[in-house]
mmCIF file of C-alpha atoms in Angstrom:
data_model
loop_
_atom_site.group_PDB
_atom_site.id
_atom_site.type_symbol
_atom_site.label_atom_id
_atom_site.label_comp_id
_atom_site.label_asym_id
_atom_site.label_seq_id
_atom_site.Cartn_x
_atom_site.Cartn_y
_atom_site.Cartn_z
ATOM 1 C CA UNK A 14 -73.712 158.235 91.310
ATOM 2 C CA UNK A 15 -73.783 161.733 89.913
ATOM 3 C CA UNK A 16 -77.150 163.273 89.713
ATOM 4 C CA UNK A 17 -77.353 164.641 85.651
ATOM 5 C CA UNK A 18 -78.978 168.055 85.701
ATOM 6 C CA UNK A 19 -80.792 169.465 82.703
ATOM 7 C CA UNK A 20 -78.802 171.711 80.229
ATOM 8 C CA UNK A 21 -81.523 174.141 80.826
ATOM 9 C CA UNK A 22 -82.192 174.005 84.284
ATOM 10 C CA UNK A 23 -80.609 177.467 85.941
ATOM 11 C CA UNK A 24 -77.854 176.019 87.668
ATOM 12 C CA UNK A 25 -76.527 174.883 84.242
ATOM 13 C CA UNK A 26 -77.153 177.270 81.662
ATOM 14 C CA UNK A 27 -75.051 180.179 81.614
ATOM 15 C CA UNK A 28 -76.594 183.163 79.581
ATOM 16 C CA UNK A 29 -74.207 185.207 77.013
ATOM 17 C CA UNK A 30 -76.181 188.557 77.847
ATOM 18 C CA UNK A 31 -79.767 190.009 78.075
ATOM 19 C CA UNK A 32 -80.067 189.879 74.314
ATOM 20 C CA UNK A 33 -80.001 186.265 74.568
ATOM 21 C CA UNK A 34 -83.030 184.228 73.319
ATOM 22 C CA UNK A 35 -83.850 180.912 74.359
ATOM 23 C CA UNK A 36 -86.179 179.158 72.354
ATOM 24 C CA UNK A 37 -88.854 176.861 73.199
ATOM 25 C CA UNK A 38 -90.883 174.741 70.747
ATOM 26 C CA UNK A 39 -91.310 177.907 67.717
ATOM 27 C CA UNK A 40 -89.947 180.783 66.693
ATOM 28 C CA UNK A 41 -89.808 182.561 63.393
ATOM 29 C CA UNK A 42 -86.587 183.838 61.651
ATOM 30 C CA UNK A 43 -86.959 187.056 59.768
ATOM 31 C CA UNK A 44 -84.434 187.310 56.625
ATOM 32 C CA UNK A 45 -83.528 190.361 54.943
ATOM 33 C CA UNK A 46 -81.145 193.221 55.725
ATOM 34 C CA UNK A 47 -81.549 192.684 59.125
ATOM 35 C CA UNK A 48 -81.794 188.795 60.232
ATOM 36 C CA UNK A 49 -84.156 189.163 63.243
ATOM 37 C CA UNK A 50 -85.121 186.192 65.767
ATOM 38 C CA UNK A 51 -88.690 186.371 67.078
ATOM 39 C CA UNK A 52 -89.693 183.897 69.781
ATOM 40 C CA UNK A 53 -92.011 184.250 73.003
ATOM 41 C CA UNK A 54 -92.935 187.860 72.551
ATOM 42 C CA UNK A 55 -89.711 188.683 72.056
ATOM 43 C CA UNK A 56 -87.046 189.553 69.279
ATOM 44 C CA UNK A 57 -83.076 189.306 68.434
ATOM 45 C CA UNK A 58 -81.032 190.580 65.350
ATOM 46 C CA UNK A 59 -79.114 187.704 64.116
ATOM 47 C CA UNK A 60 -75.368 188.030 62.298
ATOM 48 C CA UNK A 61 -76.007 189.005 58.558
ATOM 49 C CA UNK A 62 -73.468 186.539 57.725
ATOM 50 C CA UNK A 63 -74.515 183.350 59.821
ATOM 51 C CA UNK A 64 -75.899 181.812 62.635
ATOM 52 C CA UNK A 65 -75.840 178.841 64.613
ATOM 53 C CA UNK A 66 -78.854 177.177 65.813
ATOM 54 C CA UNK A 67 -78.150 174.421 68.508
ATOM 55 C CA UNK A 68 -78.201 173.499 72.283
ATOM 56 C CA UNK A 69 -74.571 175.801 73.455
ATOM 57 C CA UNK A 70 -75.101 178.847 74.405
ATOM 58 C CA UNK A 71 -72.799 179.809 71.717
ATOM 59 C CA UNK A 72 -75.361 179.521 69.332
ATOM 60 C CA UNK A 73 -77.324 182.729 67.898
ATOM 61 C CA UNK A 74 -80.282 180.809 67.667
ATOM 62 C CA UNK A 75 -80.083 178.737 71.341
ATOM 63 C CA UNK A 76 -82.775 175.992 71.444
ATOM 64 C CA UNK A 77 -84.109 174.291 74.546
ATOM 65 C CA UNK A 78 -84.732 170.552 72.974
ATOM 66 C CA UNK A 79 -83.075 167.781 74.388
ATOM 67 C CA UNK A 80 -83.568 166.699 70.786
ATOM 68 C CA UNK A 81 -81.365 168.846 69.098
ATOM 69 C CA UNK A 82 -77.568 168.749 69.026
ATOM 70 C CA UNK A 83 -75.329 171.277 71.033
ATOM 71 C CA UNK A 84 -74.554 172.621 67.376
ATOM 72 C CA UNK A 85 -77.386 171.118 65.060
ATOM 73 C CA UNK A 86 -77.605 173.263 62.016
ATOM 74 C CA UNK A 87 -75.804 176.651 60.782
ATOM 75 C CA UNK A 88 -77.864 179.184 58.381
ATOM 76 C CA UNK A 89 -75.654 181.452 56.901
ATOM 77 C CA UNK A 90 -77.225 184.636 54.880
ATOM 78 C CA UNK A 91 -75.616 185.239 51.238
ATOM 79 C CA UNK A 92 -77.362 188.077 49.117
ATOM 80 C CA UNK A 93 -80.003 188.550 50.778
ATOM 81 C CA UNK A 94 -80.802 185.010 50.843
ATOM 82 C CA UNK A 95 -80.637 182.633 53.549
ATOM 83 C CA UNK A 96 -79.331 179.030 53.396
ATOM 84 C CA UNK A 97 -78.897 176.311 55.648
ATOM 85 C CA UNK A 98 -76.584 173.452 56.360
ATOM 86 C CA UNK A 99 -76.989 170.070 58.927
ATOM 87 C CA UNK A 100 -73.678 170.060 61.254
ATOM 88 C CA UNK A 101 -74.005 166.409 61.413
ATOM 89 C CA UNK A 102 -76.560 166.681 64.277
ATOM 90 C CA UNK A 103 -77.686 163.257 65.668
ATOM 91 C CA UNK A 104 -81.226 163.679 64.878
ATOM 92 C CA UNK A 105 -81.280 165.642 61.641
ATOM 93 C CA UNK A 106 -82.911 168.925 60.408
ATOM 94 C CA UNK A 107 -85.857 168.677 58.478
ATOM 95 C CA UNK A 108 -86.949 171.667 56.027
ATOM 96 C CA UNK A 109 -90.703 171.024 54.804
ATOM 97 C CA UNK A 110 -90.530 167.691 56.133
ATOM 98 C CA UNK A 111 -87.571 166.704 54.082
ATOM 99 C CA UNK A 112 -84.801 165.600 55.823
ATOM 100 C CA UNK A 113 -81.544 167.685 54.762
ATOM 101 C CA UNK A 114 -78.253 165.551 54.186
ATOM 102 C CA UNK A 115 -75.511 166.320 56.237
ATOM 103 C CA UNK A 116 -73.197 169.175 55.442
ATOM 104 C CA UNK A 117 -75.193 170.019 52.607
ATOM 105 C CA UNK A 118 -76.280 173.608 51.971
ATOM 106 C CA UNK A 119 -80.526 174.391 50.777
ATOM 107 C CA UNK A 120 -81.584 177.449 50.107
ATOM 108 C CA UNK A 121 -84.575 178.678 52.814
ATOM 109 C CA UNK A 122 -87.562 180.305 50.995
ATOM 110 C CA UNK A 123 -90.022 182.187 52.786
ATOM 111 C CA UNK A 124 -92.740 180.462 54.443
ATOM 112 C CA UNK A 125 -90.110 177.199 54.865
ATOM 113 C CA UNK A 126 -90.562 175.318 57.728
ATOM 114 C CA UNK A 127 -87.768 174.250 59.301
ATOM 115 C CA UNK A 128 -87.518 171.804 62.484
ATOM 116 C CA UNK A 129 -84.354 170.977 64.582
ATOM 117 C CA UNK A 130 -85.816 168.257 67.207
ATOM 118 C CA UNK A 131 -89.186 169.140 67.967
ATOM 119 C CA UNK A 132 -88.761 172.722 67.452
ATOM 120 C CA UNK A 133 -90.236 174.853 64.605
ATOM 121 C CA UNK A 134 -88.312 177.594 62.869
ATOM 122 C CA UNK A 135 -90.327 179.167 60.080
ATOM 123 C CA UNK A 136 -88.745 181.321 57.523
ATOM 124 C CA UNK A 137 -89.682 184.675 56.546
ATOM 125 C CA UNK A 138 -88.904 186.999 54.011
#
């Protein structure tokens, strides 16, 4: 029997680069001209257009959870407002305790708090 290793663990994960930004139980996402990441002491610009918040290290907003999907949730930035959409994720992304449908886009307003598995994302403007 194969022994499963955690997607985290370092034999596993392979990093895209030093501004990479792995995120463990909060972080806050900045909105505004300049999309910025802050988690852990730490900060990331984000795509103006969108980002993907998930498990892969494809992701722009990479989440250690074994709760949340390898591609959970997108948030894409339109007019300097930001929005976000559930990728069909198996556990679902919550925004203010409300459960998003699938594949349908909300509007993020600042202060929001959104959570993808256990982890907390809150929304600033």
């Amino acid at each position: 029997m194969r022994e499963r290793k955690n997607l985290f663990s370092q034999d596993t994960f392979v990093s895209g680069g030093d501004d990479d930004l792995v995120i463990r139980e909060a972080a806050t996402i900045r909105c505004g001209l300049k999309p910025l990441l802050e988690a852990h002491g730490k900060s990331k610009v984000l795509s103006r257009k969108s980002i993907g918040i998930g498990r892969d290290k494809h992701n722009g907003v990479i989440v250690a959870d074994p709760l949340v999907s390898k591609f959970h949730a997108i948030i894409t930035f339109r007019k300097g407002e930001a929005f976000i959409k559930d990728t069909g994720s198996t556990n679902g992304t919550f925004v203010n305790d409300q459960r998003l449908p699938t594949n349908r886009t909300q509007l993020l307003k600042d202060q929001d708090l959104v959570v993808v598995g256990t982890t907390r994302l809150t929304i600033r403007y």
